[in-house]
mmCIF file with all atom_site columns, C-alpha atoms in Angstrom:
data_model
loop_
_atom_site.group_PDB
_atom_site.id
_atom_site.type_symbol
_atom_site.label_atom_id
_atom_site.label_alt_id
_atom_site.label_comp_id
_atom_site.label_asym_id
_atom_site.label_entity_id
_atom_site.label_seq_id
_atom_site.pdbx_PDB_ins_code
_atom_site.Cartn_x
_atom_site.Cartn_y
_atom_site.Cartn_z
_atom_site.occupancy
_atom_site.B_iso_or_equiv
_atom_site.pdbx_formal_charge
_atom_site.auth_seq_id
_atom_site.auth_comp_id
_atom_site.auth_asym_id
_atom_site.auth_atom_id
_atom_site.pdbx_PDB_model_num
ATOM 1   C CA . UNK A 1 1   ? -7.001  7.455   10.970 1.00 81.00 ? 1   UNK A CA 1
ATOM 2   C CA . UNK A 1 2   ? -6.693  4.140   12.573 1.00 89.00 ? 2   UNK A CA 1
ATOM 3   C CA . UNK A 1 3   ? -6.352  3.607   16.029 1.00 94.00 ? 3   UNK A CA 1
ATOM 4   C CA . UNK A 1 4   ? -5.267  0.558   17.756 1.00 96.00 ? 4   UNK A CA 1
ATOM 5   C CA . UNK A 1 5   ? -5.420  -0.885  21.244 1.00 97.00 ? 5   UNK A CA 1
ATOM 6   C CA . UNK A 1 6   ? -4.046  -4.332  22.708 1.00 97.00 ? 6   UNK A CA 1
ATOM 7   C CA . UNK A 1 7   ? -5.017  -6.084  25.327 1.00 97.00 ? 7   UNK A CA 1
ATOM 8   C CA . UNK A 1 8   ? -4.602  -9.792  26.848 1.00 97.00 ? 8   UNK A CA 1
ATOM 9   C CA . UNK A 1 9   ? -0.693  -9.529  28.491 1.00 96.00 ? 9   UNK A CA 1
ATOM 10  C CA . UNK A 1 10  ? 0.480   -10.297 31.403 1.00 97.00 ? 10  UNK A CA 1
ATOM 11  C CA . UNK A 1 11  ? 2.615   -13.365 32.939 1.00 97.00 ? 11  UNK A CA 1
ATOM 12  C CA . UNK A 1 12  ? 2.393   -17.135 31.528 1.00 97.00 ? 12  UNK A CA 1
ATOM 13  C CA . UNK A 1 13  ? 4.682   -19.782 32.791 1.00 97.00 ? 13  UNK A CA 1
ATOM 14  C CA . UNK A 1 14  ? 7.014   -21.594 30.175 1.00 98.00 ? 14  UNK A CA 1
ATOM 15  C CA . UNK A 1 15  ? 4.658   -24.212 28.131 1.00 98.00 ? 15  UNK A CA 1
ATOM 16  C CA . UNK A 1 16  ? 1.875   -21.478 29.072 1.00 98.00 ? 16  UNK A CA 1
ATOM 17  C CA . UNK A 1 17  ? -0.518  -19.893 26.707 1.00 98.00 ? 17  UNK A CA 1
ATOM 18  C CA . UNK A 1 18  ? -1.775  -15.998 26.197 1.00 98.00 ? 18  UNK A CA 1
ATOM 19  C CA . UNK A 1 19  ? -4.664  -14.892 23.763 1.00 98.00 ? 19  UNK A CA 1
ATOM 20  C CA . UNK A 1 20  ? -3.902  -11.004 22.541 1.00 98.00 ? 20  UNK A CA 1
ATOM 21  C CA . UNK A 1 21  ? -6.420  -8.809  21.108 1.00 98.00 ? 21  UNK A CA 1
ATOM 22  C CA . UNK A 1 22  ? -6.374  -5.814  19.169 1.00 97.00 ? 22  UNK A CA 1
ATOM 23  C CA . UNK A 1 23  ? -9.258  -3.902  19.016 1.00 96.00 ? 23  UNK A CA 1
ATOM 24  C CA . UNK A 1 24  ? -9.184  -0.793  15.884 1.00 95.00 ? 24  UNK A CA 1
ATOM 25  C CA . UNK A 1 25  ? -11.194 1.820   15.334 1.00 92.00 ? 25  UNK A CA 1
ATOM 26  C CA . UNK A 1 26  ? -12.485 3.399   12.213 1.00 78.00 ? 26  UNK A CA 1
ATOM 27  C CA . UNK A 1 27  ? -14.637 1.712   9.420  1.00 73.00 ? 27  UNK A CA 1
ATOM 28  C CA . UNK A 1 28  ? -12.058 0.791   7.155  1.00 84.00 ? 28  UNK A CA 1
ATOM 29  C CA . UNK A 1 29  ? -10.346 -2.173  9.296  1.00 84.00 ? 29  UNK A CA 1
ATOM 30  C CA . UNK A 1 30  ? -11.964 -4.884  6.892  1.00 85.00 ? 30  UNK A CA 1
ATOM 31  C CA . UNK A 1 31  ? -9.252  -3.235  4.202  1.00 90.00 ? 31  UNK A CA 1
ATOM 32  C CA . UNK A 1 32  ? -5.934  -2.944  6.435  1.00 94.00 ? 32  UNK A CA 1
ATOM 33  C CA . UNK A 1 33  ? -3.453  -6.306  7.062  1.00 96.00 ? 33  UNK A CA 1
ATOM 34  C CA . UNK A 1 34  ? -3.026  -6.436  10.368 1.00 96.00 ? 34  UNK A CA 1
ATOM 35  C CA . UNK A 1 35  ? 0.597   -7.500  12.288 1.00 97.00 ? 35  UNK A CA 1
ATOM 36  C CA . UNK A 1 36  ? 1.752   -8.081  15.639 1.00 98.00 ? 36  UNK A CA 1
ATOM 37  C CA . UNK A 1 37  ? 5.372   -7.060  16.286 1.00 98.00 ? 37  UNK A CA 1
ATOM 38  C CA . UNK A 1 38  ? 7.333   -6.934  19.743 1.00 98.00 ? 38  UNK A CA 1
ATOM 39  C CA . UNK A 1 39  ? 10.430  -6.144  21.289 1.00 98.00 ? 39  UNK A CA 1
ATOM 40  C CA . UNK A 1 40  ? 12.494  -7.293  23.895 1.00 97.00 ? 40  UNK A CA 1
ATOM 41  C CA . UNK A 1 41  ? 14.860  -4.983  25.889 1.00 92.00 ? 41  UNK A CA 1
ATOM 42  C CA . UNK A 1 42  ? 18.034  -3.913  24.135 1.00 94.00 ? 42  UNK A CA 1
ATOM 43  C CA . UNK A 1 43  ? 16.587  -5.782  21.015 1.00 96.00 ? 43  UNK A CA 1
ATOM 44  C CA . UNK A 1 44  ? 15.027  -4.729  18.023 1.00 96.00 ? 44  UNK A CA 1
ATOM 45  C CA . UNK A 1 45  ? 11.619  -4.347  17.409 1.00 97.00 ? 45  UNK A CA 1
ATOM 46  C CA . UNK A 1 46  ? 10.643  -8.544  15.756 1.00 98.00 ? 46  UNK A CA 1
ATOM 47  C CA . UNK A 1 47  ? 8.029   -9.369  13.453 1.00 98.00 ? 47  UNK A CA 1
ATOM 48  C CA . UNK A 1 48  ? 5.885   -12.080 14.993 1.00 98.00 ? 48  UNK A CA 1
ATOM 49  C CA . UNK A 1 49  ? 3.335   -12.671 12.359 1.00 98.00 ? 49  UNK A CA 1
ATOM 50  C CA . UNK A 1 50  ? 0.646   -10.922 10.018 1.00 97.00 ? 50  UNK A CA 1
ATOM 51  C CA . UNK A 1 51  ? -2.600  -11.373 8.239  1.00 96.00 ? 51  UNK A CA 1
ATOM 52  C CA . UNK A 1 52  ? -4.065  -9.634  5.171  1.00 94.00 ? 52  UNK A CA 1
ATOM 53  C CA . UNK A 1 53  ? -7.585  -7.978  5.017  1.00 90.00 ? 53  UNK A CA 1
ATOM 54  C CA . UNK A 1 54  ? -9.435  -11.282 4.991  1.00 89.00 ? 54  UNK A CA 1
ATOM 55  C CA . UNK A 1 55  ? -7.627  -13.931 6.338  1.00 89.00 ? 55  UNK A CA 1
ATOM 56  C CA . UNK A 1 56  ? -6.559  -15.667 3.146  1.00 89.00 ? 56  UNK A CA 1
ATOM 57  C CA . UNK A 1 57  ? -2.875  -14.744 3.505  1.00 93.00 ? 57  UNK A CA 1
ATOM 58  C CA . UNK A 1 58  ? -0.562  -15.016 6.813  1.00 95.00 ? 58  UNK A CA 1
ATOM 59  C CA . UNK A 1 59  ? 2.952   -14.690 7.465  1.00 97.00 ? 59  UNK A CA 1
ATOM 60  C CA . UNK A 1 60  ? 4.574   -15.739 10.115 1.00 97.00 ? 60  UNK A CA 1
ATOM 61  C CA . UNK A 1 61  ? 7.965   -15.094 11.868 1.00 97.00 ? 61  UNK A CA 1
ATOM 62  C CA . UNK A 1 62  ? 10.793  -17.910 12.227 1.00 96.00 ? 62  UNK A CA 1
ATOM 63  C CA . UNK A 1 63  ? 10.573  -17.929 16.142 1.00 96.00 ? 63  UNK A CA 1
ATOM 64  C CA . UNK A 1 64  ? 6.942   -18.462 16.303 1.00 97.00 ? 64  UNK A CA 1
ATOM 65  C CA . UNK A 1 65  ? 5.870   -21.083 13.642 1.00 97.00 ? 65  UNK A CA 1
ATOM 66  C CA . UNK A 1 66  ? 4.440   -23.802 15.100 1.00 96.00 ? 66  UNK A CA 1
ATOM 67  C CA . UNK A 1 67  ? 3.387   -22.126 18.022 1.00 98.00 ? 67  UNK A CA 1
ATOM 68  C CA . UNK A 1 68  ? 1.825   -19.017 17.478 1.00 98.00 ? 68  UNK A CA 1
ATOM 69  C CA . UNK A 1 69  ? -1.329  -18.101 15.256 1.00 97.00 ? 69  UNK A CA 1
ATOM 70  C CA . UNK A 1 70  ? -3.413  -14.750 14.270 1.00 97.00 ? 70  UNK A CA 1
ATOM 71  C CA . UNK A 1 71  ? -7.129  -14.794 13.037 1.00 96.00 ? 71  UNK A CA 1
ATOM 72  C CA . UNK A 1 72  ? -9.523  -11.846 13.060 1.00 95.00 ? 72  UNK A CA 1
ATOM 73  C CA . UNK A 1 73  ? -12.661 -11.058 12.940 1.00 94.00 ? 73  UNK A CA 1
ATOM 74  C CA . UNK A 1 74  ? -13.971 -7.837  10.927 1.00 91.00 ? 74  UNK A CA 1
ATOM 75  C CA . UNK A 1 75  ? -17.468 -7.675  11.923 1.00 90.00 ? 75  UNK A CA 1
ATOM 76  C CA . UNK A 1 76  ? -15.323 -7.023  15.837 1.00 91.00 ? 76  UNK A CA 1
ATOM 77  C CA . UNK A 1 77  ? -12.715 -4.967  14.111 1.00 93.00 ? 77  UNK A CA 1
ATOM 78  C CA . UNK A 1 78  ? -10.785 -7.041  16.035 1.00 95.00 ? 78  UNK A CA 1
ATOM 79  C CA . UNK A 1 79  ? -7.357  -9.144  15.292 1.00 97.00 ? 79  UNK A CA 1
ATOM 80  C CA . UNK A 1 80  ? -6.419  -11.975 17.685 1.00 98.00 ? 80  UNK A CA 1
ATOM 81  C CA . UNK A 1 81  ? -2.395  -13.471 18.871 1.00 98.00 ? 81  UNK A CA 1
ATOM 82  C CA . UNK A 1 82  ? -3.024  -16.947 19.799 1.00 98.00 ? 82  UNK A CA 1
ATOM 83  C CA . UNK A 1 83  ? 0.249   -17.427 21.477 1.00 98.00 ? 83  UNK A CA 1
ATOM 84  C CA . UNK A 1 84  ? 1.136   -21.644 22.758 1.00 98.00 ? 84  UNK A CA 1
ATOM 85  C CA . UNK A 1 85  ? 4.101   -23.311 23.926 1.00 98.00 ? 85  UNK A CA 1
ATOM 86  C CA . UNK A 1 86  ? 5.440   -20.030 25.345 1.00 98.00 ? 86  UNK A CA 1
ATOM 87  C CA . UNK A 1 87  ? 9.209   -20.049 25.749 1.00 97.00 ? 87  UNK A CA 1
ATOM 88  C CA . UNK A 1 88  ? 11.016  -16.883 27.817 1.00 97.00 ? 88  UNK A CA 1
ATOM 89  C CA . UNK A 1 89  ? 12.476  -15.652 24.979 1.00 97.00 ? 89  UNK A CA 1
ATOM 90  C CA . UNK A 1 90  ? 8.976   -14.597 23.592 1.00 98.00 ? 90  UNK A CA 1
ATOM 91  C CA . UNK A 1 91  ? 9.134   -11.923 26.729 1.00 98.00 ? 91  UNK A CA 1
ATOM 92  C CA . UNK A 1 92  ? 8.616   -8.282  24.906 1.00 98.00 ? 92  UNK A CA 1
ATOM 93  C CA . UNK A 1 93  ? 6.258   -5.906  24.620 1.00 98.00 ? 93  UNK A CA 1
ATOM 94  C CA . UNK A 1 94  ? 3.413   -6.966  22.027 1.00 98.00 ? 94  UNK A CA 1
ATOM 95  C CA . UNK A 1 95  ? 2.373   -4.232  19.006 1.00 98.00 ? 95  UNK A CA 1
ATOM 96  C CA . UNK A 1 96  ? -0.152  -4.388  16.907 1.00 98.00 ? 96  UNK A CA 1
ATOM 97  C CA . UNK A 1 97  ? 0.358   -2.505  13.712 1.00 98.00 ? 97  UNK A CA 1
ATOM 98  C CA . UNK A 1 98  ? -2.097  -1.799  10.399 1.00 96.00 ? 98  UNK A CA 1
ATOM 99  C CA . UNK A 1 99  ? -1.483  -0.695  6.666  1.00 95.00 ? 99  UNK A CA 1
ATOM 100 C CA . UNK A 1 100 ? -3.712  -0.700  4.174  1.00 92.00 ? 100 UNK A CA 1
ATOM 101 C CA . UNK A 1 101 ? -4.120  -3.659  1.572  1.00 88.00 ? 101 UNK A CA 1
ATOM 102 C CA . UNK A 1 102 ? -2.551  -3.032  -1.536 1.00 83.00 ? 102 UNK A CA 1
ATOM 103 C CA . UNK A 1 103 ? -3.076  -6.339  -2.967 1.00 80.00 ? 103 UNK A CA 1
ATOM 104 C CA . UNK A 1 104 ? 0.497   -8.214  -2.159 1.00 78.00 ? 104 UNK A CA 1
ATOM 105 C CA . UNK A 1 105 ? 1.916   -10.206 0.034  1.00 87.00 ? 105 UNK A CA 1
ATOM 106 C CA . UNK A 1 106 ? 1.794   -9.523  3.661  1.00 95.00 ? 106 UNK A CA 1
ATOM 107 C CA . UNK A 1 107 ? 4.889   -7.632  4.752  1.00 96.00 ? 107 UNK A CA 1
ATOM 108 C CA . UNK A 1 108 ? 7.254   -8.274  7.736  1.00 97.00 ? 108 UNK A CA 1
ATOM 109 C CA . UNK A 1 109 ? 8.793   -4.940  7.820  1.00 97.00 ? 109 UNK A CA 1
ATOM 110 C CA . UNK A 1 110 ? 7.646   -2.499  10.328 1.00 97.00 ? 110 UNK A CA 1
ATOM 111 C CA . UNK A 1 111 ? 8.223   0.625   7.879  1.00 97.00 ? 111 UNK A CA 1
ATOM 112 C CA . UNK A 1 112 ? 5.099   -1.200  5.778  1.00 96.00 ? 112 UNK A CA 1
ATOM 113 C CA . UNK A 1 113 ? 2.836   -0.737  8.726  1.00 97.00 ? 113 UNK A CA 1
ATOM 114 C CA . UNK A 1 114 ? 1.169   2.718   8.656  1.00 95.00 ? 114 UNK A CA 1
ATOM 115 C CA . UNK A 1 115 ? -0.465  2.370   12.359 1.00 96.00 ? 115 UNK A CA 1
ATOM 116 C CA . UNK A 1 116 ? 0.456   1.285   15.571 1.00 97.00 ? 116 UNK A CA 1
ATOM 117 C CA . UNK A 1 117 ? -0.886  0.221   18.981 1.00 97.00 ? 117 UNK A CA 1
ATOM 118 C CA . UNK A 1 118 ? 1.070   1.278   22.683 1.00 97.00 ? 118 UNK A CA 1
ATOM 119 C CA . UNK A 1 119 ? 1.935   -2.258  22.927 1.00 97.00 ? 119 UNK A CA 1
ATOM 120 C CA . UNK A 1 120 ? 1.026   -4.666  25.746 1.00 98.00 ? 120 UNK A CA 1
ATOM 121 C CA . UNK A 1 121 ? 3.734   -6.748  28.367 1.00 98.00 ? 121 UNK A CA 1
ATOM 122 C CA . UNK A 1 122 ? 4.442   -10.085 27.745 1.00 98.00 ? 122 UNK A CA 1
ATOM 123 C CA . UNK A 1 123 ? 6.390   -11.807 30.541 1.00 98.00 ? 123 UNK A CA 1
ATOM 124 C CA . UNK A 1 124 ? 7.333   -15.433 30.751 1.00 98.00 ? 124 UNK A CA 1
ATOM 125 C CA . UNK A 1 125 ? 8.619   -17.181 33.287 1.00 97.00 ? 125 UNK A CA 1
ATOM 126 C CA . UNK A 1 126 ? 8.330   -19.451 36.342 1.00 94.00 ? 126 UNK A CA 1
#
């Protein structure tokens, strides 16, 4: 069992920057790809980006290139959303979400992702 835990929202102005974190529990987090996902209201849930089990491989939405990266660090158990240039359509709630390697590609679909955090508020605007 994996549980996971963001942290970092809150309000940025347009241009602004946020830093989220996602703290996991459990040994095993060195072996699980990590994504962040959100949603908006009245929208479905988006895949913002993902990283595999050491960094080698990301994958990143079509909204965010450019302006949003992930890193993480295993010996913290911890995945990071560097999140620039914020626009207001990046409000949403922020998820972090975790399945376990299996030696592919990183996937963008939320039915991959065997674990998920409550989420944290993102809210842009002036």
């Amino acid at each position: 069992q994996v549980q996971l835990v963001e942290s970092g929202g809150g309000l940025a102005q347009p241009g602004g920057s946020l830093r989220l974190s996602c703290v996991a529990s459990g040994r095993t987090f060195s072996t699980y790809v990590m994504g962040w996902f959100r949603q908006a209201p009245g929208k479905d849930r988006e895949f913002v980006i993902g990283i595999s089990w050491n960094g080698g491989n990301t994958l990143y939405g079509d909204s965010v290139k450019g302006r949003f990266t992930v890193s993480r660090e295993n010996a913290d158990n911890t995945v990071y959303l560097e999140m620039n240039t914020l626009k207001s359509e990046d409000t949403a709630i922020y998820y972090c979400a975790a399945y376990p390697w299996r030696g592919s590609s990183v996937s963008p679909r939320s039915t991959s992702y065997q674990y998920w955090g409550q989420g944290t508020q993102v809210t842009v605007s002036s």
